[in-house]
PDB file of C-alpha atoms in Angstrom:
ATOM      1  CA  ARG A 248       0.000   0.000   0.000  1.00  0.00           C
ATOM      2  CA  ALA A 249       1.059   3.578  -0.478  1.00  0.00           C
ATOM      3  CA  ARG A 250       2.372   5.387   2.571  1.00  0.00           C
ATOM      4  CA  ARG A 251       0.415   8.231   4.103  1.00  0.00           C
ATOM      5  CA  ASP A 252       2.044  11.674   4.094  1.00  0.00           C
ATOM      6  CA  ALA A 253       2.858  11.342   7.792  1.00  0.00           C
ATOM      7  CA  GLU A 254       4.778   8.134   7.036  1.00  0.00           C
ATOM      8  CA  GLN A 255       6.914   9.795   4.320  1.00  0.00           C
ATOM      9  CA  THR A 256       9.676  10.818   6.698  1.00  0.00           C
ATOM     10  CA  LEU A 257      13.093  11.945   5.507  1.00  0.00           C
ATOM     11  CA  LEU A 258      14.517   8.662   6.801  1.00  0.00           C
ATOM     12  CA  VAL A 259      11.978   6.581   4.823  1.00  0.00           C
ATOM     13  CA  ARG A 260      12.581   8.579   1.656  1.00  0.00           C
ATOM     14  CA  GLY A 261      16.363   8.387   2.100  1.00  0.00           C
ATOM     15  CA  ALA A 262      16.233   4.615   2.618  1.00  0.00           C
ATOM     16  CA  ARG A 263      14.110   4.223  -0.516  1.00  0.00           C
ATOM     17  CA  LEU A 264      16.604   6.298  -2.508  1.00  0.00           C
ATOM     18  CA  CYS A 265      19.542   4.242  -1.188  1.00  0.00           C
ATOM     19  CA  ASP A 266      17.656   1.044  -2.045  1.00  0.00           C
ATOM     20  CA  SER A 267      17.654   2.217  -5.671  1.00  0.00           C
ATOM     21  CA  TYR A 268      21.422   1.692  -5.723  1.00  0.00           C
ATOM     22  CA  VAL A 269      22.245  -0.935  -3.086  1.00  0.00           C
ATOM     23  CA  PRO A 270      20.156  -3.909  -1.962  1.00  0.00           C
ATOM     24  CA  ILE A 271      18.962  -2.855   1.480  1.00  0.00           C
ATOM     25  CA  GLY A 272      15.310  -3.727   0.938  1.00  0.00           C
ATOM     26  CA  GLY A 273      15.428  -7.065  -0.864  1.00  0.00           C
ATOM     27  CA  SER A 274      14.601  -7.833  -4.477  1.00  0.00           C
ATOM     28  CA  HIS A 275      11.066  -6.387  -4.365  1.00  0.00           C
ATOM     29  CA  ASP A 276       9.494  -9.153  -6.397  1.00  0.00           C
ATOM     30  CA  HIS A 277       5.962  -9.945  -5.296  1.00  0.00           C
ATOM     31  CA  GLU A 278       3.102 -12.351  -5.414  1.00  0.00           C
ATOM     32  CA  PRO A 279      -0.002 -10.465  -6.537  1.00  0.00           C
ATOM     33  CA  MET A 280      -2.803 -10.437  -3.979  1.00  0.00           C
ATOM     34  CA  LEU A 281      -6.543 -10.110  -4.180  1.00  0.00           C
ATOM     35  CA  VAL A 282      -7.769  -7.616  -1.598  1.00  0.00           C
ATOM     36  CA  ASP A 283     -11.465  -6.785  -1.346  1.00  0.00           C
ATOM     37  CA  GLY A 284     -12.035  -8.106  -4.860  1.00  0.00           C
ATOM     38  CA  MET A 285      -9.247  -6.019  -6.402  1.00  0.00           C
ATOM     39  CA  VAL A 286      -5.823  -7.145  -7.572  1.00  0.00           C
ATOM     40  CA  ASP A 287      -3.014  -5.494  -5.589  1.00  0.00           C
ATOM     41  CA  VAL A 288       0.010  -4.998  -7.839  1.00  0.00           C
ATOM     42  CA  PRO A 289       2.699  -3.523  -5.591  1.00  0.00           C
ATOM     43  CA  ALA A 290       5.479  -1.499  -7.157  1.00  0.00           C
ATOM     44  CA  SER A 291       8.893  -3.163  -7.287  1.00  0.00           C
ATOM     45  CA  ARG A 292      10.991  -0.299  -8.638  1.00  0.00           C
ATOM     46  CA  PHE A 293      10.450   3.302  -9.618  1.00  0.00           C
ATOM     47  CA  LEU A 294      12.590   4.120 -12.652  1.00  0.00           C
ATOM     48  CA  ARG A 295      13.993   7.464 -11.594  1.00  0.00           C
ATOM     49  CA  PRO A 296      15.354   9.885 -14.175  1.00  0.00           C
ATOM     50  CA  VAL A 297      19.021   9.336 -15.009  1.00  0.00           C
ATOM     51  CA  GLY A 298      21.423  11.225 -12.777  1.00  0.00           C
ATOM     52  CA  ARG A 299      24.813  12.757 -13.526  1.00  0.00           C
ATOM     53  CA  ASN A 300      27.014  10.120 -11.894  1.00  0.00           C
ATOM     54  CA  ALA A 301      27.672   7.338 -14.420  1.00  0.00           C
ATOM     55  CA  ALA A 302      28.956   4.924 -11.760  1.00  0.00           C
ATOM     56  CA  LEU A 303      25.789   5.324  -9.692  1.00  0.00           C
ATOM     57  CA  GLU A 304      23.643   4.867 -12.790  1.00  0.00           C
ATOM     58  CA  ARG A 305      25.415   1.584 -13.628  1.00  0.00           C
ATOM     59  CA  LEU A 306      24.798   0.483 -10.043  1.00  0.00           C
ATOM     60  CA  ARG A 307      21.120   1.423 -10.323  1.00  0.00           C
ATOM     61  CA  LEU A 308      20.792  -0.476 -13.608  1.00  0.00           C
ATOM     62  CA  TRP A 309      22.407  -3.507 -11.965  1.00  0.00           C
ATOM     63  CA  ARG A 310      19.957  -3.203  -9.041  1.00  0.00           C
ATOM     64  CA  ILE A 311      16.950  -3.172 -11.395  1.00  0.00           C
ATOM     65  CA  THR A 312      18.135  -5.987 -13.660  1.00  0.00           C
ATOM     66  CA  THR A 313      19.150  -8.301 -10.815  1.00  0.00           C
ATOM     67  CA  ALA A 314      15.763  -7.785  -9.155  1.00  0.00           C
ATOM     68  CA  MET A 315      14.079  -8.533 -12.485  1.00  0.00           C
ATOM     69  CA  GLU A 316      16.093 -11.726 -12.787  1.00  0.00           C
ATOM     70  CA  THR A 317      15.146 -12.788  -9.267  1.00  0.00           C
ATOM     71  CA  ALA A 318      11.476 -12.315 -10.152  1.00  0.00           C
ATOM     72  CA  ALA A 319      11.899 -14.215 -13.436  1.00  0.00           C
ATOM     73  CA  ARG A 320      13.602 -17.148 -11.711  1.00  0.00           C
ATOM     74  CA  ARG A 321      10.941 -17.246  -8.972  1.00  0.00           C
ATOM     75  CA  ARG A 322       8.113 -16.624 -11.464  1.00  0.00           C
ATOM     76  CA  THR A 323       6.885 -13.744  -9.325  1.00  0.00           C
ATOM     77  CA  LEU A 324       5.729 -10.249 -10.190  1.00  0.00           C
ATOM     78  CA  PHE A 325       8.174  -7.422 -10.920  1.00  0.00           C
ATOM     79  CA  HIS A 326       6.438  -4.070 -11.360  1.00  0.00           C
ATOM     80  CA  LEU A 327       8.661  -1.379 -12.857  1.00  0.00           C
ATOM     81  CA  TRP A 328       6.984   2.011 -13.143  1.00  0.00           C
ATOM     82  CA  TRP A 329       7.918   5.543 -14.051  1.00  0.00           C
ATOM     83  CA  HIS A 330       6.486   8.919 -14.939  1.00  0.00           C
ATOM     84  CA  PRO A 331       7.029   9.502 -18.683  1.00  0.00           C
ATOM     85  CA  HIS A 332       7.441  13.246 -18.144  1.00  0.00           C
ATOM     86  CA  ASN A 333      10.550  12.537 -16.030  1.00  0.00           C
ATOM     87  CA  PHE A 334      12.296  11.230 -19.150  1.00  0.00           C
ATOM     88  CA  GLY A 335      12.082  14.593 -20.918  1.00  0.00           C
ATOM     89  CA  VAL A 336      14.858  16.341 -19.019  1.00  0.00           C
ATOM     90  CA  ASP A 337      17.574  14.134 -20.526  1.00  0.00           C
ATOM     91  CA  LEU A 338      15.611  12.089 -23.042  1.00  0.00           C
ATOM     92  CA  GLY A 339      18.585  10.384 -24.696  1.00  0.00           C
ATOM     93  CA  HIS A 340      20.114   9.043 -21.483  1.00  0.00           C
ATOM     94  CA  ASN A 341      16.740   8.079 -20.002  1.00  0.00           C
ATOM     95  CA  MET A 342      15.737   6.182 -23.135  1.00  0.00           C
ATOM     96  CA  ALA A 343      19.150   4.472 -23.169  1.00  0.00           C
ATOM     97  CA  MET A 344      18.574   3.302 -19.580  1.00  0.00           C
ATOM     98  CA  LEU A 345      15.107   2.033 -20.503  1.00  0.00           C
ATOM     99  CA  GLY A 346      16.602   0.326 -23.565  1.00  0.00           C
ATOM    100  CA  GLU A 347      19.097  -1.562 -21.386  1.00  0.00           C
ATOM    101  CA  ILE A 348      16.265  -2.675 -19.096  1.00  0.00           C
ATOM    102  CA  LEU A 349      14.169  -3.818 -22.064  1.00  0.00           C
ATOM    103  CA  ARG A 350      17.107  -5.758 -23.523  1.00  0.00           C
ATOM    104  CA  HIS A 351      17.498  -7.514 -20.186  1.00  0.00           C
ATOM    105  CA  TYR A 352      13.759  -8.191 -20.113  1.00  0.00           C
ATOM    106  CA  ARG A 353      14.024  -9.855 -23.553  1.00  0.00           C
ATOM    107  CA  TYR A 354      16.808 -12.088 -22.205  1.00  0.00           C
ATOM    108  CA  LEU A 355      14.657 -13.014 -19.179  1.00  0.00           C
ATOM    109  CA  ALA A 356      11.626 -13.652 -21.394  1.00  0.00           C
ATOM    110  CA  ASP A 357      13.669 -15.987 -23.596  1.00  0.00           C
ATOM    111  CA  LYS A 358      15.419 -17.780 -20.736  1.00  0.00           C
ATOM    112  CA  PHE A 359      12.733 -17.914 -18.032  1.00  0.00           C
ATOM    113  CA  GLY A 360       9.474 -17.067 -19.814  1.00  0.00           C
ATOM    114  CA  MET A 361       9.084 -13.698 -18.089  1.00  0.00           C
ATOM    115  CA  GLU A 362       6.036 -11.861 -19.436  1.00  0.00           C
ATOM    116  CA  SER A 363       5.188  -8.196 -19.775  1.00  0.00           C
ATOM    117  CA  GLN A 364       1.631  -7.042 -19.181  1.00  0.00           C
ATOM    118  CA  CYS A 365      -0.105  -3.745 -18.624  1.00  0.00           C
ATOM    119  CA  MET A 366      -2.078  -3.353 -15.393  1.00  0.00           C
ATOM    120  CA  GLY A 367      -5.463  -3.975 -17.009  1.00  0.00           C
ATOM    121  CA  ALA A 368      -4.389  -7.175 -18.744  1.00  0.00           C
ATOM    122  CA  PHE A 369      -2.704  -8.427 -15.598  1.00  0.00           C
ATOM    123  CA  ALA A 370      -5.780  -7.797 -13.462  1.00  0.00           C
ATOM    124  CA  ALA A 371      -8.033  -9.432 -16.075  1.00  0.00           C
ATOM    125  CA  THR A 372      -5.931 -12.609 -16.105  1.00  0.00           C
ATOM    126  CA  ALA A 373      -5.708 -12.731 -12.314  1.00  0.00           C
ATOM    127  CA  GLY A 374      -9.292 -13.945 -11.995  1.00  0.00           C
ATOM    128  CA  THR A 375     -11.643 -13.340  -9.133  1.00  0.00           C
ATOM    129  CA  ARG A 376     -11.402 -14.837  -5.672  1.00  0.00           C
ATOM    130  CA  PRO A 377     -13.011 -14.196  -2.290  1.00  0.00           C
ATOM    131  CA  ALA A 378     -12.235 -10.867  -0.632  1.00  0.00           C
ATOM    132  CA  GLN A 379      -9.543 -12.157   1.742  1.00  0.00           C
ATOM    133  CA  ALA A 380      -6.009 -11.276   0.732  1.00  0.00           C
ATOM    134  CA  ARG A 381      -4.084 -14.295  -0.488  1.00  0.00           C
ATOM    135  CA  PRO A 382      -1.511 -15.032  -3.182  1.00  0.00           C
ATOM    136  CA  LEU A 383      -2.792 -15.846  -6.625  1.00  0.00           C
ATOM    137  CA  PRO A 384      -1.764 -19.220  -8.066  1.00  0.00           C
ATOM    138  CA  ALA A 385       1.599 -19.354  -9.836  1.00  0.00           C
ATOM    139  CA  ALA A 386       1.481 -19.138 -13.616  1.00  0.00           C
ATOM    140  CA  ASP A 387       1.544 -22.446 -15.444  1.00  0.00           C
ATOM    141  CA  ALA A 388       4.639 -22.593 -17.642  1.00  0.00           C
ATOM    142  CA  ALA A 389       2.682 -24.489 -20.312  1.00  0.00           C
ATOM    143  CA  ALA A 390      -0.225 -22.032 -20.322  1.00  0.00           C
ATOM    144  CA  PRO A 391      -0.582 -19.825 -23.408  1.00  0.00           C
ATOM    145  CA  ARG A 392       0.730 -16.301 -23.024  1.00  0.00           C
ATOM    146  CA  PRO A 393      -1.945 -13.608 -22.847  1.00  0.00           C
ATOM    147  CA  ALA A 394      -2.082 -10.943 -25.520  1.00  0.00           C
ATOM    148  CA  LEU A 395      -0.253  -7.713 -24.890  1.00  0.00           C
ATOM    149  CA  CYS A 396      -2.259  -4.854 -23.468  1.00  0.00           C
ATOM    150  CA  PRO A 397      -4.812  -3.756 -26.060  1.00  0.00           C
ATOM    151  CA  ARG A 398      -4.480  -0.203 -27.275  1.00  0.00           C
ATOM    152  CA  SER A 399      -7.514   1.978 -26.944  1.00  0.00           C
ATOM    153  CA  THR A 400      -8.677   3.911 -29.970  1.00  0.00           C
ATOM    154  CA  PRO A 401      -9.705   7.556 -29.689  1.00  0.00           C
TER     155      PRO A 401
END
């Protein structure tokens, strides 16, 4: 769940920032949960805009890709999210970072069957269960892959 404003202390925010570069908070892969009839898809990583320190950016890329690989090996959920407007400040470097992540995703998809889905498609394939929070069943490796997120037409 998202933290309330009162819970967003400087210490919490600083720890989250440090966790972007060094593994202090685990891999952040998840099992999706049904809560009150809704699918809870917790965030694993926020893709921050690229910074000026190349060494730190390589470390951050390593942190993201190793967490993705952990999720792929465990067949759990890895939810990478970002604000597209954050990419505009240094579009070339931000798109290069995203490109590296997508290349690694392709490797994980080929090697472990990792799948990419938009939120709507993921929730639709999660099914419905009673309101109590509990993990959804693991994906069947032999099951057909769902279609990519449909694009809406204006």
